[in-house]
Short mmCIF file of C-alpha atoms in Angstrom, two decimals:
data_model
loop_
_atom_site.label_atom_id
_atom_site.label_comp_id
_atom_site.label_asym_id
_atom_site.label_seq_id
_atom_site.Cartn_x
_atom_site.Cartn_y
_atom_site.Cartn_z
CA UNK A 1 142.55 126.22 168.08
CA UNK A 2 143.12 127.18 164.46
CA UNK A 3 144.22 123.81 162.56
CA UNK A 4 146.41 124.44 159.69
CA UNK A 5 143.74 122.99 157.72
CA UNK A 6 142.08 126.32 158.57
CA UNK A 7 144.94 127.79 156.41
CA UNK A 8 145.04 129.03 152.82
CA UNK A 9 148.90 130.02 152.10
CA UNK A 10 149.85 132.57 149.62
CA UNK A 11 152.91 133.18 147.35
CA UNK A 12 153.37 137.20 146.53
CA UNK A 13 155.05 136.51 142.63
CA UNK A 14 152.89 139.50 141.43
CA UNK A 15 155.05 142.66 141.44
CA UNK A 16 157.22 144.12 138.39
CA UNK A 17 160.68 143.41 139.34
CA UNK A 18 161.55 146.83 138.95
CA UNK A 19 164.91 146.84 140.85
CA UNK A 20 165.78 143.84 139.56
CA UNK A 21 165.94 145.07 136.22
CA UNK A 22 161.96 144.78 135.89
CA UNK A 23 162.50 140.30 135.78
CA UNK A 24 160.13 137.94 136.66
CA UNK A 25 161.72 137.94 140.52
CA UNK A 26 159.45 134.61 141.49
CA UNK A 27 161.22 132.78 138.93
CA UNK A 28 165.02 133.57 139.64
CA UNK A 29 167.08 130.62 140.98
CA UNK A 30 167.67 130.37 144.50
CA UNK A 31 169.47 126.82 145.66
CA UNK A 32 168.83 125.39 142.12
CA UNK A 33 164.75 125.93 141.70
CA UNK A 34 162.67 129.38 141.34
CA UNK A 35 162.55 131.52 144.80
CA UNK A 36 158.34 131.00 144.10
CA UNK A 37 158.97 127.69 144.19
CA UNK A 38 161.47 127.84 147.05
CA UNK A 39 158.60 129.50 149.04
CA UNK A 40 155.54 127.69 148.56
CA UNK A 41 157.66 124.31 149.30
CA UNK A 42 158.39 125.63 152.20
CA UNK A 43 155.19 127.13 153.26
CA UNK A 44 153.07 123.93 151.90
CA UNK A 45 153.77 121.94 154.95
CA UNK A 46 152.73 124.72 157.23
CA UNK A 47 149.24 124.93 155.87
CA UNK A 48 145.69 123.07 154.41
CA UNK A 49 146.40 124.73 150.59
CA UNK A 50 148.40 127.17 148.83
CA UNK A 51 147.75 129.31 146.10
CA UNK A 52 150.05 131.81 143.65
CA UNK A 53 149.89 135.44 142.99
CA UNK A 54 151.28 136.27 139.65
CA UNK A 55 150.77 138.11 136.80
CA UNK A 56 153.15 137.25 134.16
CA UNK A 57 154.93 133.39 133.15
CA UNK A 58 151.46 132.22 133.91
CA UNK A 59 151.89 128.73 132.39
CA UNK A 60 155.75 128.71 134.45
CA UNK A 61 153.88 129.27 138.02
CA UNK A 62 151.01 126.68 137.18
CA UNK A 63 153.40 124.44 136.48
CA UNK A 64 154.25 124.61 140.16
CA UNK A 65 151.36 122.63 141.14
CA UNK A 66 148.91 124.84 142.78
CA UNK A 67 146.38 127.43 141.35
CA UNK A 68 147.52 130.68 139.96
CA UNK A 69 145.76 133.57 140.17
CA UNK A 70 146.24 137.47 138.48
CA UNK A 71 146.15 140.41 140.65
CA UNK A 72 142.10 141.65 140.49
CA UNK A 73 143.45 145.38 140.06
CA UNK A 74 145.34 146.38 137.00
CA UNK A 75 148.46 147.92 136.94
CA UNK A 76 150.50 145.89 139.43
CA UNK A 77 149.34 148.27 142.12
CA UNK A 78 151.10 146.56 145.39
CA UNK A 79 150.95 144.06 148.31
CA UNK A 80 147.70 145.21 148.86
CA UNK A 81 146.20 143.91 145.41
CA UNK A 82 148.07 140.30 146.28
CA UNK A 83 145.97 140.25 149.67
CA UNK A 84 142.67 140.98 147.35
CA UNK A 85 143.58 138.39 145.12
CA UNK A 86 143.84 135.90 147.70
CA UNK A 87 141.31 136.94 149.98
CA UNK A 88 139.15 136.99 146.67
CA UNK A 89 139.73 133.16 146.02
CA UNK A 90 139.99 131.74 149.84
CA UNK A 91 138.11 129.07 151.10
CA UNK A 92 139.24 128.40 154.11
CA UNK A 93 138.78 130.88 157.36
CA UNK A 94 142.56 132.20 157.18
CA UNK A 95 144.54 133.13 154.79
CA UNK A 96 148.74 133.48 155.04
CA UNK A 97 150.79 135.29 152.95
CA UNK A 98 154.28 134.99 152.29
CA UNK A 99 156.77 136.95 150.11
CA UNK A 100 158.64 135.07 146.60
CA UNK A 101 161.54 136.60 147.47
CA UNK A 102 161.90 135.83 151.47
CA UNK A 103 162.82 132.23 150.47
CA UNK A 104 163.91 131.66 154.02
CA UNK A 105 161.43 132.27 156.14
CA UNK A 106 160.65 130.44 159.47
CA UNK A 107 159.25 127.05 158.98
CA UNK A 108 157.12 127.39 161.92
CA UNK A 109 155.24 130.94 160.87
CA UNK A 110 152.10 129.61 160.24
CA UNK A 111 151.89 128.21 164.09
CA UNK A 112 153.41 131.47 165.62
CA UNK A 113 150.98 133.62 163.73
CA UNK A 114 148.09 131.79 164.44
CA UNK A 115 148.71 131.68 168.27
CA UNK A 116 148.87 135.11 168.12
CA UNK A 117 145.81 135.77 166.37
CA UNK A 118 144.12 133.15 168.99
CA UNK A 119 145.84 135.34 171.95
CA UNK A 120 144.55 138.74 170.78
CA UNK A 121 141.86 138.21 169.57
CA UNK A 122 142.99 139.61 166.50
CA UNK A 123 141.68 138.80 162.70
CA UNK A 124 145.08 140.67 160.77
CA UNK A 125 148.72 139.03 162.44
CA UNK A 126 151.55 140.87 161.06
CA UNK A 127 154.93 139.48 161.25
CA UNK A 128 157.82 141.40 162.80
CA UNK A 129 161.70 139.75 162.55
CA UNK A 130 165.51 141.07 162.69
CA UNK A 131 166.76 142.29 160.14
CA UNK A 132 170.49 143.29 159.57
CA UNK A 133 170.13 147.38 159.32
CA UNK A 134 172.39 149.79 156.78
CA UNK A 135 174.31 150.31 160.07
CA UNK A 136 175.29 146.63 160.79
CA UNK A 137 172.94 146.59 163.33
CA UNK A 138 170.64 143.47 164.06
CA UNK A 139 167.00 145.04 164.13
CA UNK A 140 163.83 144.01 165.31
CA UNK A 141 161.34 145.37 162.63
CA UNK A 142 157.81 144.74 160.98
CA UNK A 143 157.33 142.10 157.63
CA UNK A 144 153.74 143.43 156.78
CA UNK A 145 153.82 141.48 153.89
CA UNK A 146 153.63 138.51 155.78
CA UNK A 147 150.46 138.33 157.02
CA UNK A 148 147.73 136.71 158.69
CA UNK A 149 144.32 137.67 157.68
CA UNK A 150 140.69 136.16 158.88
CA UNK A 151 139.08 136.44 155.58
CA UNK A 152 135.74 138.62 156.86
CA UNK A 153 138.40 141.52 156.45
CA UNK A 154 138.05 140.92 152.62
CA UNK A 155 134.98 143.53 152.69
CA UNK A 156 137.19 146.44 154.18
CA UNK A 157 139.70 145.90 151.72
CA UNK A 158 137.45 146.01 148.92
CA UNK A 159 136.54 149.46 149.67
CA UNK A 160 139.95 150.97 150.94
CA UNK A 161 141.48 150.01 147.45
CA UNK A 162 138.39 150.71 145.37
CA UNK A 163 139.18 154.19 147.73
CA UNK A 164 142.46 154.55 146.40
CA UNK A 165 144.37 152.97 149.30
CA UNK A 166 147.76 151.08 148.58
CA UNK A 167 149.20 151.26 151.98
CA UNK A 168 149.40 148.21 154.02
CA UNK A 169 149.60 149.49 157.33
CA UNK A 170 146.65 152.18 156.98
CA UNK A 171 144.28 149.39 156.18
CA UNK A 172 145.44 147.20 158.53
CA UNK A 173 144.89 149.79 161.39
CA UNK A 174 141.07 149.74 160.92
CA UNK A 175 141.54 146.06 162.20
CA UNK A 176 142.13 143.97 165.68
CA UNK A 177 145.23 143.38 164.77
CA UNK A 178 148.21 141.62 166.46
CA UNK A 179 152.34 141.87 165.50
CA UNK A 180 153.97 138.17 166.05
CA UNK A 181 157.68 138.39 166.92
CA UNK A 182 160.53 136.23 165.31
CA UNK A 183 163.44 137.21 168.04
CA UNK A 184 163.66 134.67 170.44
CA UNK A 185 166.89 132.83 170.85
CA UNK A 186 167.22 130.07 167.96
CA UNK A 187 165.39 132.22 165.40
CA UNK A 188 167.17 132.54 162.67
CA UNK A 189 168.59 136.13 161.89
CA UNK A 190 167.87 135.82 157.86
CA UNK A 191 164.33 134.65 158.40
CA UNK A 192 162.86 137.65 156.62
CA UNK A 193 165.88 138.52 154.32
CA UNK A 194 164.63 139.67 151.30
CA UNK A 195 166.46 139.88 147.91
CA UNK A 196 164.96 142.88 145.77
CA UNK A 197 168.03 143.25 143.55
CA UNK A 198 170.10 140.41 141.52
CA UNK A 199 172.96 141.00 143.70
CA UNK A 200 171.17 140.77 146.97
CA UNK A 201 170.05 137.09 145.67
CA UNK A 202 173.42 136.47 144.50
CA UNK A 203 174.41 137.57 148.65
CA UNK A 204 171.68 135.50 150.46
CA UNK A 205 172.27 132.58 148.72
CA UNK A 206 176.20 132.61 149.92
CA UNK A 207 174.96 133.06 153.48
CA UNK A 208 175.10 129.80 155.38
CA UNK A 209 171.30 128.26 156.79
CA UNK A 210 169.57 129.76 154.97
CA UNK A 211 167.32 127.42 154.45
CA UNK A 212 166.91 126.32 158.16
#
């Protein structure tokens, strides 16, 4: 069994902001504290340690209580670069990673990702979870950004980066690799809702449980 202990969690607060008018996106409100803060609350419980991925407000993020720690490629150059950064400073034999600005997702991920990774065999877990589509539609589709990763991976993604790669799912094809589904009845459908623009921050925090 992988214990929680086993666990380093991650908070993604490294990217530009660009489409929210290129702001700091970890540190916009979200029920009255920073969505960074929002998620590493809420992942903290689920795991051993966490850790934060940023690369600007430094002394705002440390302030949160747990290490801080720069993307190790310049240029903000993608999820990819957070998983580095994290893989780069875990200690422990897993590490999660979670979003800043999916401030509501599932409270038990870390238990649902592991079993999966335990059932396949697998050392990457990806997440997959409904989303609401352009159409109305409730979707089923894959959060690669929140991810399980064994950390002897840490060597592949060294050299797919250092190769030029940026895409998440071509690296994470070279890998045993399982997708965890958030679907079942009593998920909740905003799980993975993701605010990349003021207004769609402004929208998910006027939808009601969020935060269950």
């Amino acid at each position: 069994m992988i214990s929680s202990q086993d666990i380093t969690g991650l908070i993604l607060a490294g990217g530009r902001g660009s489409r929210m008018g290129g702001v700091d996106k970890g540190l916009q409100p979200f029920k009255g504290q920073p969505l960074a803060l929002h998620a590493l609350q809420r992942l903290q419980p689920q795991v051993g340690q966490c850790m934060l991925n940023a690369n600007r407000s430094l002394d705002t993020y440390q302030g949160f209580g747990a290490p801080v720690h720069p993307d190790v490629l310049p240029d903000y150059a993608g999820p990819l670069a957070g998983f580095l950064t994290g893989l780069s400073h875990c200690t422990t034999e897993w590490l999660l990673t979670v979003p800043c600005d999916s401030p509501c997702f599932p409270l038990d991920l870390a238990q649902r990702m592991t079993a999966a990774a335990q059932q396949a065999s697998a050392t990457i877990v990806l997440a997959a979870g409904p989303e609401v589509g352009r159409d109305g539609t409730l979707q089923v589709r894959p959060q690669p950004v929140f991810a399980l990763l064994h950390r002897s991976v840490l060597p592949s993604l060294q050299a797919f980066v250092a190769a030029g790669g940026r895409k998440i799912d071509a690296w994470t094809a070279q890998h045993p690799q399982a997708l965890c589904t958030f679907d079942a009845p009593g998920d909740n459908v905003q799980a993975f809702a993701n605010a990349n623009t003021l207004q769609e921050l402004m929208a998910l925090q006027k939808m009601p449980n969020t935060a269950d």
